[in-house]
Amino acid sequence: MLLINCPWCGPRDETEFHYGSEAHIGYPEKPEELTDKQWAEYIFYRNNPKGWFAERWVHNVGCRRWFNIWRNTVTHQFGPSYKPFTKQPSRPK
Amino acid sequence: MSTVQFTFDGVTYHGNKGEPLSAALLRNGIKVVTESSYRLRPRGVVGLGYEEPCALVQIDSGSGEPMVPATKIELVDGLVVRSLAGVGDLPNQIDKARYDKTFRHVDVLVIGAGLSGLKAAQKAANSGKSVIILDDQFEAGGYLKDLNEKIDSKILNSLKKNNVTHLQRTTAIGLYDQNYVVAIERRTDHLSAEILPEIARMRNWHIRAKEIILATGAFQRVLVFPNNDRPGIMLSHAAATYLHKYRVGTFNSAVVVTVDDFGYQDAIRIHKSGVKVQAIIDIRKKVTGKLLEQVKKLGIEVILGSTVVNTSADQSGSLNSVSIAQTSLEGEVIGIKQEIKTDLLAVSGGWTPTVHLATYLNLKPVWDKKIAAFVMPKLPQNIKATGFSNGEFDKVTNPPAVFFGIIPEGEDAKVSFIDLQRDANVRDLRRAVGAGLTSVEHIKRYTTIGTAHDQGKTSGTTTMGLLGQLISKEPHEVGTLTFRPPYVGVPFSALAGRDLGILSDPIRTTPIHSAHLLANAPMEDVGQWKRPWYFPIEKENMHDAVLRECKAAREDVAVMDASTLGKIDIQGPDAGIFLDRIYTNMFSSLKVGASRYGLMCGVDGMVFDDGVTTRIAEDRFLMTTTTGGAAKVLDWLEEWLQTEWPDLNVYCTSVTEHWSTVAIVGPKSRNLLAKLAPTLDVSNEAFPFMENRYAEVAGIPARIARISFSGELAYEINIEAWYGLHIWQEVMKKGKEFNIAAYGTETMHVLRAEKGFVIVGQETDGTQTPQDLGMDWIVSKKKDFIGKRSFTRSDTTRNGRHQLVGLLPLDNKTLLPEGSYIVNEGDSKKEGKLTHIGYVTSSYSSSALSRTFALAMVADGRNQIGKFAEVPIGNNVARVEIVDSVFLDKENTHRDG
Amino acid sequence: MDNLTQNRKSPLNNATLGNKKNIFLSEKPFATTLEIRVKPNSVTAKKIEKVLNIKFPNQVGQTFKSKNFTVLTLGPDWWMVVGANKHHEAKVRAAIGNGFASIVDSSAQRTFVEVSGKYAQVVLEHGWENDLDPKVFKSGMCAQAVLSRSPVIIYHGPIGVYHLYVRASFAQHLWNFLSDAAVEYLKK
Amino acid sequence: MTIKRRHTEELPEHPDFLWKNPSPKKSYDVIVIGAGGHGLATAYYLAKNFGITNVAVLEKGYLAGGNMGRNTTIIRSNYLWDESAGIYEKSLQLWEGLEEEVGYEMFFDQRGVMTLAHSVSDLRSKQRNFYANAVNDIDSQWLTPEEVKKIAPIVNISPDVRYPVLGATYQARGGIAKHDWVAWGYAKAASDLGVDLIQGCEVKKVKVENGKVVGVDTNQGFISANKVAMAAAGHTSVLSEMAGFRVPLQSRPLQALVSELLEHVLDTVIMSGAVHVYVSQAHKGELVMGAGTDAYNSYAQRGGFHVIEHQLASALELFPIFSRAHLLRTWGGIVDIAPDASPILGLTPVENLYINSGWGTGGFKATPGSGWAFADTIAHNRAHELVKPYSLDRFVSGHLIDEHGAAGVAH
């Protein structure tokens, strides 16, 4: 049972969150100017690293806020969590 | 100790209350407890705890339980058990016992209440930290308790402080991320053989601990030699404990075979229990120290550099003699055999620290040659290990030998057992190596070693040791077998807890539910909601009830409980702009007091929800969503606002259950509303379609909306949920004069289908665009919205996509099955695969059309209107005409009444 | 009783169960509730605090109590003001003028179950995953999560007394869960 | 007094010799990355159907130690979309002759697979699945609750459980097989045909020179190859990145569990999507159970215990007789999930580099069909008919094959 540190509510069990996969994927400025391939990249392609991953979660049964967090997808260790639109902490060692 | 009665394999015996069943069996002279699964060889008690590989029983009294080690059952009066040969029974009657779960957070969790665990708990408790100490034995003390030694009362008292929770008969079965431990407490089996209905028989503890201390002890290993599985051959610690602590008697004399000093200590205990120890057979060449003097003083012969190389049995199959010989550390028998008559062989094959929990986090145990065992891996900083589990064996003067037994060939190999419960032996191991297998994981699967109920607790290290001997590698070079949770078998019922029956999943009901039950309306599950399906009168079946309900809606007035629809209160100056980005059509242009139907797509352009949104004020909208989509849509809106458009001043709040919605439908709904809301001007001019008015309905302030999902004149009365039932009762009462009928989801489906309205989730399955559904009119050309870009992808613009159409079976009685596939005329008769052109999404009998009809998604559907097709249904075929998707009142004349 | 009070029905019909000493469950229905979302410490937020004479704590999980209201902080810009009588939504909306905030009367969205007695904490721990140790979840704190698959806000009122705000349609399930969990403690 | 105890028959023995353990040659015609079921089957069919035997299968761990050793061994082909029905039915037909063709006992047992429906909307989507199977000529029956009970007496079809059984689809030709025996059968056959199985050999880099694959760097040195085929479920993203392109896959934990050996009470495979559990009882008597994936990306080969508890509560609602069974062992694989829950197969942006991935939670049943069609694709350097719909460019065109389960819950 992962213990995820919500920036507002503090550490809570993973069952209180919904997973949002890779962080920092922005909605394209002008979708109509993208090629079908670029548009497919936005809709379907997300990184899937084996190791440290900057991902996003939403505390949907708690404060209902989205936030980002570093997690190692092999050891399930967590790095710092950080609020949207704030400076991303560097990748943990 | 009071004596109690128990029944084993149909015979009644006596034993001491609270002692392990295995001790009671031995005391009653039952050495042969069962026979092995495959070789049918007689087997008896071998161990003292969860490591027991042979004496597994079925408990028939109380709740009943298969495959329980006799060593872990506390004797209680009236216990009824049966011996098993590796396969358990599943009792059929319902288990009346209660099972529950609890969650705890604690500073320090100590797993294991042997001396080292108790000391760790004492230290933490005295420092004021919150402590949980749990242990799977019947009482605290662990190894020392087995030696019948006392535990310092100061330690035991420290566990009585109020910041300490002390749980015996509790086994930690799993260690998960961030120090999360699952443990199962057995709470009533030792109190009574019957079920105690009021107290949870087992409690499933979920514990989050800041710090974990593993004091999980160790398991003693078997040694491998021909005929090493006879009843009367036991682990030496177990044999000494049964004789010295539980005074089982039964055995006339004993021989101890050992690789370590523990063999000497157990020999002394066996001697003190009054059973003559004829000899200690030690594989090691040289032994010194106190223990050696003690056994010499007691007249126990010590034979060094030797081990057991065979055994023989009496006609019951129990041990009656062992043969020993000088043997090298590589397992090579060098000396001549010498036979010793005995009915007990106590095997001290070395100790394996219990590292399971730590390895569940994918950490590999480490080989420690000094103590001839695998010890804890490098642990994360908030987990420590102590005592035997950390390889701290303090009573050792001479290091143990790295020796796991002898590895004979030929016939002897077939009776030299490594995994007693699986009857897996040295011959199997030799064959696996010969087959080209190098990984220990392959050897485990090839031989099935370690896959039984004890999960290799006594055979794991032995297998790696002997494999190393066979391919001349050190045990750690062979690789380690992987332990997996749970540490011991856990009944499904203990893990299901109280999440069963009525509590298995919330039953969500509307405020009007009691009225539906009174009308004994059958219910339909819609997600977690129960919604009335139809309202039968007397003995009506669904078909007749729905025809009557539809007729009422088309000709008089009918009423439905629509409270389950999702409702989201959207406020803020940018609410209009926000909705323009979410819906495919415009909402910022909606007048205050007006409502508009909207369609929502994912970024892939596929429809995923719809509903009517009403502008309550300049900066406030109330959005409704499908019942199933309520939570999903609110999350969707929040995600876009928080992670993409934080500059938009908009807030969303769920009010799904604040409002109750009663929909009255039909040409007489206006007359009924006039009765209910006398102050309201209900004329069409004063209260036009898709508009909202506020008035008291039956004395309750309400917002009334002219929204219609049936094509008829209709009003949705929205009141605070506390008044939902009252309004429903008033509507039914005042509607009598207009012969009102209540209707359910089935009729709602028919009425909307007659108008060609889609239901998201029925006409759609996540792969339809608005254009596929013939709703180009709702797709704004001007603004961008979520999903718009996807409409221009090649597959979304290709012709031939499935489009919404109507279907009329030529036989107007045929009800096409929903989900049935459509083929071109003449294709049904063809053999093999048929090329299909579409499938039926909705299909009903219509009272208004007095015939059956259906909606379907058909390839290039709109260009097929007027053509014929076939629907194969089992062996017969229904011919159908493809028609427009609107069947009734195409000019919408009913809408305004 | 006026028409409104007479004709309303709460999700649990004022149910009660257990005994005051060990474990006592009781629905306290019809608490009026204003859900307010506003930028913390903004001008508009200050106006709302003034007109209701309350304070918006800015740490999620903290609460504020006055004679009329209990204010629960659910999110960084989300508060639940319990105990406001009906008219306050209009009064607050008027007070903020065209300031940006969301004022929602969501009184019937949830109902309020009080859990008290010696074993209140132990019974709740059968379904609530977060720490209820009074040293951590102090009197005066609140937390929103799930209790036996039901969305619940727990407010730790006086020591050992817990107020559970549960979505109306989940109320019966929560009640069934709590009364089943209480069985072992009723006669202890 | 002789005591009658319940026994189970011991499985027959594996053959005396399985496979050679060569160290890798300098170069091969084809390198297959991943010695799971699909990788081994691919190597076998390359050798058997196309005579391409200068092949190495590289496995970083031990053979069949990944998902092939961690699944619930269910075999069926009654999928919804034509494209899925195509590849899974081909696979089922191959299963039907496999033991004989490969010459290895696999305990392939066509005991039927039943998929339960628990609500009106669930009923509707299962019925559509049933009719889709009919037009695709895939054997599938519709069962009423009473017929479900007749085939599997232990199913609780009472109307007053939380989500009553309202009906089911049933594929009689579906069933189970023993995963280790399937893998070792393919491995032995491939090894006997001259394929090199190389364990403990981890690919560190996929070497590409001007758009064409030339070989792989491994912990046992560089191995050159004319063609390289990726069949490393769960690690496909890692390998594709090594080769310089991306795939729309996410790696998720998928857990499975077994009980101890129990009396035989279940002779068919039962799946229930709405209640999140599927179960069969293996030959010796252990219950084998699984459900959906854990919710987040992970390569840790383990999942959360709450997923197991939730699944067991559902199982006891459906099968009350299981209440006394013990959970004996749980484990987790790494499955790669595509946005439309369908595989990604065929060619890649790198010449002579092929991809076999995205099987998500349904890989075991596809083992023969995937290997067969993938071998054909590699041999001819073009996508086989059955593989073509699963190309990477479907995500650009938008022609997805959405097997997430048709209808959401609506109205």
CSV table of N, CA and C in Angstrom, one decimal, chain B residues 772-824:
chain,number,residue,atom,x,y,z
B,772,ASP,N,-20.9,10.4,-35.8
B,772,ASP,CA,-21.4,9.0,-36.0
B,772,ASP,C,-22.8,8.9,-35.5
B,773,LEU,N,-23.2,9.7,-34.5
B,773,LEU,CA,-24.5,9.6,-33.9
B,773,LEU,C,-25.5,10.5,-34.6
B,774,GLY,N,-25.0,11.1,-35.7
B,774,GLY,CA,-25.9,12.0,-36.5
B,774,GLY,C,-26.1,13.3,-35.8
B,775,MET,N,-25.1,13.7,-34.9
B,775,MET,CA,-25.3,14.9,-34.2
B,775,MET,C,-24.3,16.0,-34.6
B,776,ASP,N,-24.2,16.1,-35.9
B,776,ASP,CA,-23.3,17.2,-36.4
B,776,ASP,C,-23.8,18.6,-35.9
B,777,TRP,N,-25.2,18.7,-35.7
B,777,TRP,CA,-25.7,20.0,-35.4
B,777,TRP,C,-25.2,20.5,-34.0
B,778,ILE,N,-24.7,19.5,-33.2
B,778,ILE,CA,-24.3,20.0,-31.9
B,778,ILE,C,-22.7,20.3,-31.8
B,779,VAL,N,-22.1,20.1,-33.0
B,779,VAL,CA,-20.6,20.3,-33.0
B,779,VAL,C,-20.3,21.7,-33.5
B,780,SER,N,-19.9,22.6,-32.6
B,780,SER,CA,-19.6,24.0,-33.0
B,780,SER,C,-18.5,24.1,-34.0
B,781,LYS,N,-18.7,24.9,-35.1
B,781,LYS,CA,-17.6,25.0,-36.1
B,781,LYS,C,-16.7,26.1,-35.6
B,782,LYS,N,-17.2,27.0,-34.7
B,782,LYS,CA,-16.4,28.3,-34.4
B,782,LYS,C,-15.3,27.9,-33.4
B,783,LYS,N,-15.6,27.5,-32.2
B,783,LYS,CA,-14.7,27.5,-31.1
B,783,LYS,C,-13.9,26.1,-31.1
B,784,ASP,N,-12.8,26.1,-30.4
B,784,ASP,CA,-12.1,24.8,-30.1
B,784,ASP,C,-12.7,24.2,-28.9
B,785,PHE,N,-12.8,23.0,-28.8
B,785,PHE,CA,-13.2,22.3,-27.5
B,785,PHE,C,-12.5,20.9,-27.5
B,786,ILE,N,-12.6,20.3,-26.3
B,786,ILE,CA,-11.8,19.1,-26.1
B,786,ILE,C,-12.3,18.0,-27.1
B,787,GLY,N,-11.4,17.5,-27.9
B,787,GLY,CA,-11.7,16.4,-28.8
B,787,GLY,C,-11.8,16.9,-30.2
B,788,LYS,N,-12.0,18.2,-30.4
B,788,LYS,CA,-12.3,18.7,-31.8
B,788,LYS,C,-11.2,18.3,-32.8
B,789,ARG,N,-10.0,18.4,-32.4
B,789,ARG,CA,-8.8,18.1,-33.3
B,789,ARG,C,-8.9,16.7,-33.8
B,790,SER,N,-9.5,15.8,-32.9
B,790,SER,CA,-9.5,14.4,-33.3
B,790,SER,C,-10.4,14.1,-34.4
B,791,PHE,N,-11.4,15.0,-34.7
B,791,PHE,CA,-12.4,14.8,-35.7
B,791,PHE,C,-11.8,14.7,-37.1
B,792,THR,N,-10.6,15.3,-37.3
B,792,THR,CA,-10.0,15.4,-38.6
B,792,THR,C,-9.0,14.3,-38.9
B,793,ARG,N,-8.9,13.3,-38.0
B,793,ARG,CA,-7.9,12.2,-38.2
B,793,ARG,C,-8.4,11.3,-39.3
B,794,SER,N,-7.6,10.6,-40.0
B,794,SER,CA,-8.0,9.8,-41.2
B,794,SER,C,-9.1,8.9,-40.8
B,795,ASP,N,-9.0,8.2,-39.7
B,795,ASP,CA,-10.0,7.1,-39.4
B,795,ASP,C,-11.3,7.8,-39.0
B,796,THR,N,-11.2,9.0,-38.5
B,796,THR,CA,-12.5,9.7,-38.0
B,796,THR,C,-13.2,10.3,-39.1
B,797,THR,N,-12.5,10.6,-40.2
B,797,THR,CA,-13.2,11.2,-41.4
B,797,THR,C,-13.5,10.2,-42.5
B,798,ARG,N,-13.0,8.9,-42.3
B,798,ARG,CA,-13.3,8.0,-43.4
B,798,ARG,C,-14.8,7.7,-43.5
B,799,ASN,N,-15.3,7.4,-44.8
B,799,ASN,CA,-16.7,7.0,-44.8
B,799,ASN,C,-16.7,5.5,-44.6
B,800,GLY,N,-17.9,5.0,-44.2
B,800,GLY,CA,-18.0,3.6,-43.9
B,800,GLY,C,-18.0,3.5,-42.4
B,801,ARG,N,-17.8,4.6,-41.6
B,801,ARG,CA,-17.9,4.5,-40.1
B,801,ARG,C,-19.3,4.1,-39.8
B,802,HIS,N,-19.5,3.4,-38.6
B,802,HIS,CA,-20.8,3.1,-38.2
B,802,HIS,C,-21.6,4.3,-37.8
B,803,GLN,N,-22.9,4.4,-38.3
B,803,GLN,CA,-23.7,5.6,-38.0
B,803,GLN,C,-25.0,5.2,-37.4
B,804,LEU,N,-25.6,6.0,-36.6
B,804,LEU,CA,-26.9,5.7,-35.9
B,804,LEU,C,-28.0,5.7,-36.9
B,805,VAL,N,-28.8,4.6,-36.9
B,805,VAL,CA,-30.0,4.5,-37.8
B,805,VAL,C,-31.1,3.8,-37.0
B,806,GLY,N,-32.3,3.8,-37.6
B,806,GLY,CA,-33.4,3.0,-37.0
B,806,GLY,C,-33.5,1.7,-37.8
B,807,LEU,N,-34.1,0.7,-37.1
B,807,LEU,CA,-34.4,-0.7,-37.8
B,807,LEU,C,-35.8,-1.0,-37.5
B,808,LEU,N,-36.5,-1.5,-38.6
B,808,LEU,CA,-37.9,-2.0,-38.4
B,808,LEU,C,-37.9,-3.4,-38.9
B,809,PRO,N,-38.1,-4.4,-38.0
B,809,PRO,CA,-38.2,-5.8,-38.5
B,809,PRO,C,-39.5,-5.9,-39.4
B,810,LEU,N,-39.3,-6.7,-40.5
B,810,LEU,CA,-40.5,-6.8,-41.4
B,810,LEU,C,-41.6,-7.4,-40.6
B,811,ASP,N,-41.4,-8.4,-39.8
B,811,ASP,CA,-42.4,-9.0,-38.9
B,811,ASP,C,-42.5,-8.0,-37.7
B,812,ASN,N,-43.6,-7.3,-37.6
B,812,ASN,CA,-43.6,-6.2,-36.6
B,812,ASN,C,-43.8,-6.8,-35.2
B,813,LYS,N,-43.7,-8.1,-35.0
B,813,LYS,CA,-43.8,-8.7,-33.7
B,813,LYS,C,-42.3,-9.1,-33.2
B,814,THR,N,-41.4,-9.2,-34.2
B,814,THR,CA,-40.1,-9.7,-33.8
B,814,THR,C,-39.3,-8.6,-33.0
B,815,LEU,N,-38.8,-9.1,-31.8
B,815,LEU,CA,-38.0,-8.2,-31.0
B,815,LEU,C,-36.6,-8.5,-31.2
B,816,LEU,N,-35.9,-7.7,-31.9
B,816,LEU,CA,-34.4,-8.0,-32.2
B,816,LEU,C,-33.7,-7.9,-30.9
B,817,PRO,N,-32.8,-9.0,-30.6
B,817,PRO,CA,-32.0,-8.9,-29.4
B,817,PRO,C,-31.1,-7.7,-29.4
B,818,GLU,N,-30.9,-7.0,-28.3
B,818,GLU,CA,-30.0,-5.9,-28.2
B,818,GLU,C,-28.6,-6.6,-28.3
B,819,GLY,N,-27.7,-6.0,-29.1
B,819,GLY,CA,-26.4,-6.5,-29.3
B,819,GLY,C,-26.3,-7.4,-30.5
B,820,SER,N,-27.4,-7.7,-31.2
B,820,SER,CA,-27.4,-8.7,-32.3
B,820,SER,C,-26.7,-7.9,-33.5
B,821,TYR,N,-26.0,-8.7,-34.3
B,821,TYR,CA,-25.3,-8.1,-35.5
B,821,TYR,C,-26.1,-8.2,-36.8
B,822,ILE,N,-25.9,-7.3,-37.7
B,822,ILE,CA,-26.7,-7.1,-38.9
B,822,ILE,C,-25.7,-7.4,-40.1
B,823,VAL,N,-26.3,-8.2,-41.0
B,823,VAL,CA,-25.5,-8.5,-42.3
B,823,VAL,C,-26.3,-8.1,-43.5
B,824,ASN,N,-25.7,-8.1,-44.6
B,824,ASN,CA,-26.4,-7.7,-45.9
B,824,ASN,C,-27.4,-8.8,-46.2
